[in-house]
Amino acid sequence: MSEEQTSELVELAAEAYVYGYPLVFDLSMVETCLHKGFGTLAAAPFNQFSHSDRLADADAHFVSVNNDTVYSLAQLDLSGGPVRLHVPDTDGAYYVLQFVDAWSNNFAYVGRRSTGTEAGDWLVVPPGWAGTAPDDVRGVIDAPTTVVTIVGRNACDGPEDLQRRVRGLQEQLTLAHLEPGEHRTGLPAPDAGVPAELRFFEQLRVWMADFPPSAADRAYQDRFQPLGLLEEGPSPYVPAGSALVRALTEGLALGKERVEAASRSGAGDGGGGWSMNPHLFDYNLDWFGVGTIDSPEWKIADREASYLARAVAARIGLWGNHGYEAVYAQTFHDAAGAPLSGAHRYELRFEESPPVDAFWSVTMYDTPDYFLVANPAARYSIGDRTPGIVRADDGSLTIHMSKERPADPAAAANWLPAPEGDFRPMLRLYMPERAVLDGEYEIPPVRRVEGGGRG
């Protein structure tokens, strides 16, 4: 194989990484949920909810996990037929059940914004299902793939609210098979003989075949034939020729670089160094079910561009919502453009509360993992529902970010603990108002406090 041909294969492998990363990352997390659990969520088999019994903390090693809501998570297997979902009446309290396919597309929502807060049943059906739904269900949710993740979030105001109200709601959230059928216990297994450096592409090959995307995406992925990704049966990577191994390993590294660079650059400027993109999750171009908005405003016009956007969304916020449900903003820098670091002290001053119809918060994450930061105060986020926060006489709110607790009592009440090293705060806006979605709202910058270093 000539050097030019190898270079072409490297580029093709990089494109395959960007295209396939969301599928591989998503289903890897599905496997984790099925067999290990993570953080506050215990492992649970297919078609059964796992409920958090506390708000997420530093043990929840999941990218950009939130600390505002209590999670209820279920992995659905629809290969044996439809599953019936029951949701309780939350009496007006915020909740959302987000439906995500194997490719990380958000394809349906049930909750306060989309369907209200009254009790009811929904039928989740597999691709191509042609049966008849029971008369007493509120609606049918058509799944694009036979494996689906339901990400449930109940707003929770702390441990007391969890025990008094939220736990009862979780117990009423149930799944049941509509009819008898065989349901698998795990995902299709990649060939164990594939070397570690090619495992990503083996996972992509196997899972791409078992969970086919839309017709338009299938047409795009035909280009990956020279990489062996469309091969059926035994793995083409046991063994693989040296030229292919080189192309795949170099392409994987190049693809990772592209996703990381795009993750840090952001796709929208919310002011003050913040990257706020209400359209980060607009890469779903084909599946619009209950609670979604099927309009050009919420679709990326260029399908190939949507693949990088999808990879970035998975990298920095897997299973995040569309912007009309919640908007996420992040920053890595202070007002002067310097990287945020636990070696310094910072202030984030809100003259007025961010414009939302539900609530807002700022959560602290380390880098590069984007995990919650362990700290002696056990505080991971701060927002308009945080007990004991202190506002100034003019109604403004100043959040203090630092490794050490501020000495001033008022500042300590508004303290968001930071790690030793670099960090990335994230602002979440639940049910954002139009000013956020239109880009009119500008997030104030994070300002370094003079003399705020630890020496």
Short mmCIF file of N, CA, C and O in Angstrom, two decimals, residues 100-183:
data_model
loop_
_atom_site.label_atom_id
_atom_site.label_comp_id
_atom_site.label_asym_id
_atom_site.label_seq_id
_atom_site.Cartn_x
_atom_site.Cartn_y
_atom_site.Cartn_z
N VAL A 100 -33.36 8.26 24.52
CA VAL A 100 -32.14 8.36 23.73
C VAL A 100 -31.90 7.03 23.01
O VAL A 100 -31.91 5.97 23.65
N ASP A 101 -31.67 7.09 21.70
CA ASP A 101 -31.41 5.84 20.99
C ASP A 101 -29.94 5.46 21.10
O ASP A 101 -29.13 6.16 21.73
N ALA A 102 -29.56 4.35 20.49
CA ALA A 102 -28.20 3.84 20.63
C ALA A 102 -27.16 4.78 20.03
O ALA A 102 -25.98 4.73 20.41
N TRP A 103 -27.56 5.65 19.12
CA TRP A 103 -26.65 6.60 18.49
C TRP A 103 -26.61 7.94 19.24
O TRP A 103 -26.03 8.90 18.75
N SER A 104 -27.23 8.00 20.38
CA SER A 104 -27.31 9.17 21.27
C SER A 104 -28.27 10.24 20.78
O SER A 104 -28.21 11.38 21.22
N ASN A 105 -29.18 9.89 19.87
CA ASN A 105 -30.22 10.83 19.43
C ASN A 105 -31.32 10.94 20.47
O ASN A 105 -31.89 9.92 20.89
N ASN A 106 -31.66 12.16 20.88
CA ASN A 106 -32.84 12.39 21.72
C ASN A 106 -34.06 12.38 20.81
O ASN A 106 -34.22 13.27 19.97
N PHE A 107 -34.94 11.39 20.97
CA PHE A 107 -36.04 11.25 20.02
C PHE A 107 -37.42 11.39 20.66
O PHE A 107 -38.43 11.37 19.94
N ALA A 108 -37.50 11.57 21.98
CA ALA A 108 -38.79 11.79 22.63
C ALA A 108 -38.56 12.33 24.04
O ALA A 108 -37.50 12.11 24.64
N TYR A 109 -39.57 13.05 24.55
CA TYR A 109 -39.55 13.56 25.91
C TYR A 109 -40.94 13.42 26.52
O TYR A 109 -41.95 13.71 25.88
N VAL A 110 -40.96 13.00 27.77
CA VAL A 110 -42.18 13.02 28.57
C VAL A 110 -41.85 13.81 29.82
O VAL A 110 -40.82 13.55 30.46
N GLY A 111 -42.67 14.78 30.19
CA GLY A 111 -42.37 15.56 31.38
C GLY A 111 -43.12 16.87 31.42
O GLY A 111 -44.02 17.12 30.60
N ARG A 112 -42.75 17.70 32.37
CA ARG A 112 -43.48 18.94 32.61
C ARG A 112 -43.58 19.83 31.38
O ARG A 112 -44.65 20.33 31.04
N ARG A 113 -42.46 20.04 30.68
CA ARG A 113 -42.49 20.91 29.50
C ARG A 113 -43.30 20.32 28.37
O ARG A 113 -44.09 21.02 27.72
N SER A 114 -43.13 19.04 28.14
CA SER A 114 -43.64 18.43 26.90
C SER A 114 -45.03 17.83 27.02
O SER A 114 -45.85 17.96 26.10
N THR A 115 -45.32 17.15 28.14
CA THR A 115 -46.60 16.43 28.25
C THR A 115 -47.36 16.74 29.53
O THR A 115 -48.41 16.15 29.78
N GLY A 116 -46.82 17.64 30.37
CA GLY A 116 -47.49 17.96 31.62
C GLY A 116 -47.02 17.06 32.75
O GLY A 116 -46.11 16.25 32.59
N THR A 117 -47.64 17.19 33.91
CA THR A 117 -47.18 16.46 35.10
C THR A 117 -48.21 15.47 35.64
O THR A 117 -48.02 14.91 36.71
N GLU A 118 -49.29 15.23 34.91
CA GLU A 118 -50.28 14.26 35.39
C GLU A 118 -49.81 12.83 35.13
O GLU A 118 -48.92 12.58 34.32
N ALA A 119 -50.43 11.87 35.81
CA ALA A 119 -50.08 10.46 35.66
C ALA A 119 -50.56 9.94 34.30
O ALA A 119 -51.50 10.48 33.70
N GLY A 120 -49.92 8.87 33.83
CA GLY A 120 -50.35 8.26 32.58
C GLY A 120 -49.40 7.16 32.14
O GLY A 120 -48.33 6.97 32.72
N ASP A 121 -49.80 6.43 31.11
CA ASP A 121 -49.00 5.35 30.55
C ASP A 121 -48.63 5.66 29.10
O ASP A 121 -49.42 6.27 28.36
N TRP A 122 -47.42 5.19 28.71
CA TRP A 122 -46.92 5.36 27.34
C TRP A 122 -46.41 4.01 26.86
O TRP A 122 -45.92 3.22 27.65
N LEU A 123 -46.52 3.77 25.57
CA LEU A 123 -46.03 2.52 24.99
C LEU A 123 -44.81 2.81 24.13
O LEU A 123 -44.88 3.57 23.16
N VAL A 124 -43.67 2.21 24.49
CA VAL A 124 -42.43 2.37 23.74
C VAL A 124 -42.28 1.15 22.83
O VAL A 124 -42.23 0.01 23.32
N VAL A 125 -42.20 1.39 21.53
CA VAL A 125 -42.25 0.27 20.58
C VAL A 125 -40.97 0.22 19.74
O VAL A 125 -40.34 1.25 19.48
N PRO A 126 -40.57 -0.98 19.28
CA PRO A 126 -39.33 -1.13 18.49
C PRO A 126 -39.52 -0.67 17.05
O PRO A 126 -40.65 -0.47 16.59
N PRO A 127 -38.42 -0.51 16.32
CA PRO A 127 -38.52 -0.12 14.91
C PRO A 127 -39.38 -1.11 14.12
O PRO A 127 -39.26 -2.32 14.29
N GLY A 128 -40.26 -0.60 13.29
CA GLY A 128 -41.07 -1.44 12.42
C GLY A 128 -42.25 -2.11 13.08
O GLY A 128 -42.95 -2.90 12.45
N TRP A 129 -42.53 -1.80 14.36
CA TRP A 129 -43.65 -2.46 15.05
C TRP A 129 -44.96 -2.07 14.39
O TRP A 129 -45.21 -0.90 14.09
N ALA A 130 -45.84 -3.05 14.17
CA ALA A 130 -47.12 -2.80 13.48
C ALA A 130 -48.30 -3.30 14.30
O ALA A 130 -49.37 -3.58 13.74
N GLY A 131 -48.12 -3.39 15.61
CA GLY A 131 -49.20 -3.87 16.46
C GLY A 131 -50.20 -2.78 16.80
O GLY A 131 -50.16 -1.67 16.27
N THR A 132 -51.11 -3.12 17.70
CA THR A 132 -52.14 -2.19 18.15
C THR A 132 -51.89 -1.83 19.61
O THR A 132 -51.76 -2.71 20.46
N ALA A 133 -51.83 -0.55 19.89
CA ALA A 133 -51.58 -0.09 21.26
C ALA A 133 -52.84 -0.21 22.09
O ALA A 133 -53.95 -0.05 21.58
N PRO A 134 -52.72 -0.51 23.40
CA PRO A 134 -53.88 -0.54 24.27
C PRO A 134 -54.61 0.81 24.28
O PRO A 134 -53.98 1.87 24.10
N ASP A 135 -55.91 0.77 24.48
CA ASP A 135 -56.72 2.00 24.43
C ASP A 135 -56.38 2.96 25.56
O ASP A 135 -56.63 4.17 25.43
N ASP A 136 -55.83 2.46 26.68
CA ASP A 136 -55.65 3.32 27.84
C ASP A 136 -54.29 3.99 27.91
O ASP A 136 -53.97 4.64 28.91
N VAL A 137 -53.44 3.86 26.87
CA VAL A 137 -52.16 4.56 26.91
C VAL A 137 -52.33 5.95 26.32
O VAL A 137 -53.17 6.17 25.43
N ARG A 138 -51.54 6.89 26.81
CA ARG A 138 -51.62 8.27 26.33
C ARG A 138 -51.05 8.42 24.92
O ARG A 138 -51.45 9.32 24.18
N GLY A 139 -50.09 7.56 24.58
CA GLY A 139 -49.49 7.66 23.26
C GLY A 139 -48.45 6.60 23.03
O GLY A 139 -48.06 5.87 23.95
N VAL A 140 -47.98 6.53 21.79
CA VAL A 140 -46.95 5.57 21.39
C VAL A 140 -45.66 6.33 21.13
O VAL A 140 -45.65 7.38 20.47
N ILE A 141 -44.54 5.78 21.64
CA ILE A 141 -43.22 6.35 21.43
C ILE A 141 -42.45 5.38 20.54
O ILE A 141 -42.12 4.26 20.96
N ASP A 142 -42.18 5.79 19.31
CA ASP A 142 -41.49 4.94 18.34
C ASP A 142 -39.99 5.06 18.53
O ASP A 142 -39.42 6.15 18.36
N ALA A 143 -39.33 3.95 18.83
CA ALA A 143 -37.88 3.95 19.06
C ALA A 143 -37.13 3.70 17.76
O ALA A 143 -37.49 2.80 16.99
N PRO A 144 -36.07 4.45 17.48
CA PRO A 144 -35.28 4.22 16.27
C PRO A 144 -34.40 2.98 16.32
O PRO A 144 -34.05 2.42 15.29
N THR A 145 -34.03 2.54 17.55
CA THR A 145 -33.19 1.35 17.72
C THR A 145 -33.81 0.46 18.79
O THR A 145 -34.60 0.92 19.62
N THR A 146 -33.43 -0.81 18.81
CA THR A 146 -34.03 -1.74 19.76
C THR A 146 -33.50 -1.58 21.17
O THR A 146 -34.08 -2.10 22.11
N VAL A 147 -32.38 -0.88 21.32
CA VAL A 147 -31.90 -0.50 22.65
C VAL A 147 -32.08 0.99 22.81
O VAL A 147 -31.71 1.79 21.94
N VAL A 148 -32.69 1.36 23.92
CA VAL A 148 -33.03 2.76 24.21
C VAL A 148 -32.68 3.06 25.66
O VAL A 148 -32.85 2.20 26.53
N THR A 149 -32.19 4.25 25.91
CA THR A 149 -31.95 4.71 27.27
C THR A 149 -33.03 5.72 27.65
O THR A 149 -33.29 6.66 26.90
N ILE A 150 -33.66 5.52 28.81
CA ILE A 150 -34.54 6.53 29.39
C ILE A 150 -33.77 7.21 30.51
O ILE A 150 -33.37 6.56 31.48
N VAL A 151 -33.55 8.50 30.36
CA VAL A 151 -32.87 9.29 31.39
C VAL A 151 -33.93 10.11 32.10
O VAL A 151 -34.47 11.07 31.54
N GLY A 152 -34.25 9.72 33.33
CA GLY A 152 -35.26 10.43 34.11
C GLY A 152 -34.61 11.37 35.11
O GLY A 152 -33.63 11.01 35.77
N ARG A 153 -35.14 12.58 35.21
CA ARG A 153 -34.63 13.57 36.15
C ARG A 153 -35.80 14.18 36.90
O ARG A 153 -36.71 14.75 36.29
N ASN A 154 -35.78 14.06 38.22
CA ASN A 154 -36.75 14.73 39.08
C ASN A 154 -36.05 15.85 39.83
O ASN A 154 -35.03 15.63 40.49
N ALA A 155 -36.58 17.07 39.71
CA ALA A 155 -36.02 18.17 40.49
C ALA A 155 -36.07 17.82 41.96
O ALA A 155 -37.06 17.27 42.45
N CYS A 156 -34.98 18.11 42.67
CA CYS A 156 -34.89 17.74 44.08
C CYS A 156 -34.20 18.87 44.83
O CYS A 156 -33.11 19.30 44.43
N ASP A 157 -34.81 19.32 45.91
CA ASP A 157 -34.28 20.44 46.68
C ASP A 157 -33.40 20.01 47.84
O ASP A 157 -33.13 20.81 48.74
N GLY A 158 -32.95 18.76 47.85
CA GLY A 158 -32.06 18.32 48.91
C GLY A 158 -32.50 17.00 49.53
O GLY A 158 -33.53 16.43 49.14
N PRO A 159 -31.75 16.49 50.49
CA PRO A 159 -32.05 15.18 51.09
C PRO A 159 -33.45 15.07 51.68
O PRO A 159 -34.10 14.03 51.55
N GLU A 160 -33.93 16.13 52.31
CA GLU A 160 -35.27 16.07 52.91
C GLU A 160 -36.33 15.94 51.83
O GLU A 160 -37.28 15.13 51.96
N ASP A 161 -36.21 16.71 50.75
CA ASP A 161 -37.17 16.63 49.65
C ASP A 161 -37.10 15.26 48.98
O ASP A 161 -38.11 14.72 48.53
N LEU A 162 -35.91 14.69 48.91
CA LEU A 162 -35.75 13.37 48.32
C LEU A 162 -36.56 12.33 49.08
O LEU A 162 -37.29 11.54 48.48
N GLN A 163 -36.42 12.32 50.39
CA GLN A 163 -37.12 11.33 51.20
C GLN A 163 -38.62 11.62 51.29
O GLN A 163 -39.44 10.70 51.27
N ARG A 164 -38.98 12.88 51.38
CA ARG A 164 -40.38 13.26 51.58
C ARG A 164 -41.22 13.10 50.32
O ARG A 164 -42.38 12.70 50.39
N ARG A 165 -40.64 13.40 49.16
CA ARG A 165 -41.44 13.49 47.95
C ARG A 165 -40.91 12.64 46.79
O ARG A 165 -41.65 11.85 46.19
N VAL A 166 -39.62 12.79 46.47
CA VAL A 166 -39.09 12.22 45.24
C VAL A 166 -39.06 10.70 45.26
O VAL A 166 -39.37 10.04 44.27
N ARG A 167 -38.69 10.11 46.40
CA ARG A 167 -38.60 8.65 46.46
C ARG A 167 -39.95 8.00 46.13
O ARG A 167 -40.00 6.97 45.45
N GLY A 168 -41.03 8.61 46.60
CA GLY A 168 -42.35 8.08 46.29
C GLY A 168 -42.67 8.13 44.81
O GLY A 168 -43.29 7.21 44.25
N LEU A 169 -42.23 9.20 44.14
CA LEU A 169 -42.43 9.31 42.70
C LEU A 169 -41.62 8.26 41.95
O LEU A 169 -42.10 7.65 40.99
N GLN A 170 -40.39 8.03 42.41
CA GLN A 170 -39.55 7.02 41.76
C GLN A 170 -40.19 5.64 41.83
O GLN A 170 -40.16 4.87 40.86
N GLU A 171 -40.78 5.30 42.96
CA GLU A 171 -41.38 3.98 43.14
C GLU A 171 -42.57 3.76 42.21
O GLU A 171 -42.90 2.62 41.87
N GLN A 172 -43.21 4.86 41.78
CA GLN A 172 -44.36 4.75 40.89
C GLN A 172 -43.97 4.76 39.42
O GLN A 172 -44.83 4.57 38.55
N LEU A 173 -42.69 4.95 39.14
CA LEU A 173 -42.20 4.96 37.76
C LEU A 173 -41.87 3.52 37.38
O LEU A 173 -40.91 2.94 37.88
N THR A 174 -42.66 2.92 36.49
CA THR A 174 -42.53 1.48 36.25
C THR A 174 -42.49 1.17 34.75
O THR A 174 -42.97 1.93 33.91
N LEU A 175 -41.93 -0.01 34.44
CA LEU A 175 -41.88 -0.55 33.09
C LEU A 175 -42.43 -1.97 33.11
O LEU A 175 -42.19 -2.72 34.05
N ALA A 176 -43.15 -2.34 32.06
CA ALA A 176 -43.70 -3.70 31.97
C ALA A 176 -43.75 -4.12 30.51
O ALA A 176 -44.07 -3.30 29.63
N HIS A 177 -43.46 -5.40 30.23
CA HIS A 177 -43.56 -5.92 28.87
C HIS A 177 -45.02 -5.95 28.46
O HIS A 177 -45.89 -6.37 29.23
N LEU A 178 -45.29 -5.53 27.24
CA LEU A 178 -46.67 -5.55 26.75
C LEU A 178 -47.13 -6.98 26.52
O LEU A 178 -48.29 -7.31 26.75
N GLU A 179 -46.22 -7.83 26.09
CA GLU A 179 -46.57 -9.21 25.80
C GLU A 179 -45.35 -10.09 26.06
O GLU A 179 -44.20 -9.60 26.09
N PRO A 180 -45.55 -11.39 26.27
CA PRO A 180 -44.41 -12.28 26.52
C PRO A 180 -43.46 -12.28 25.32
O PRO A 180 -43.87 -12.21 24.17
N GLY A 181 -42.18 -12.38 25.61
CA GLY A 181 -41.20 -12.42 24.54
C GLY A 181 -39.81 -12.57 25.11
O GLY A 181 -39.59 -12.36 26.30
N GLU A 182 -38.86 -12.91 24.27
CA GLU A 182 -37.48 -13.06 24.72
C GLU A 182 -36.77 -11.71 24.71
O GLU A 182 -36.85 -10.97 23.73
N HIS A 183 -36.10 -11.41 25.80
CA HIS A 183 -35.34 -10.18 25.90
C HIS A 183 -33.91 -10.52 26.26
O HIS A 183 -33.65 -11.33 27.14
#
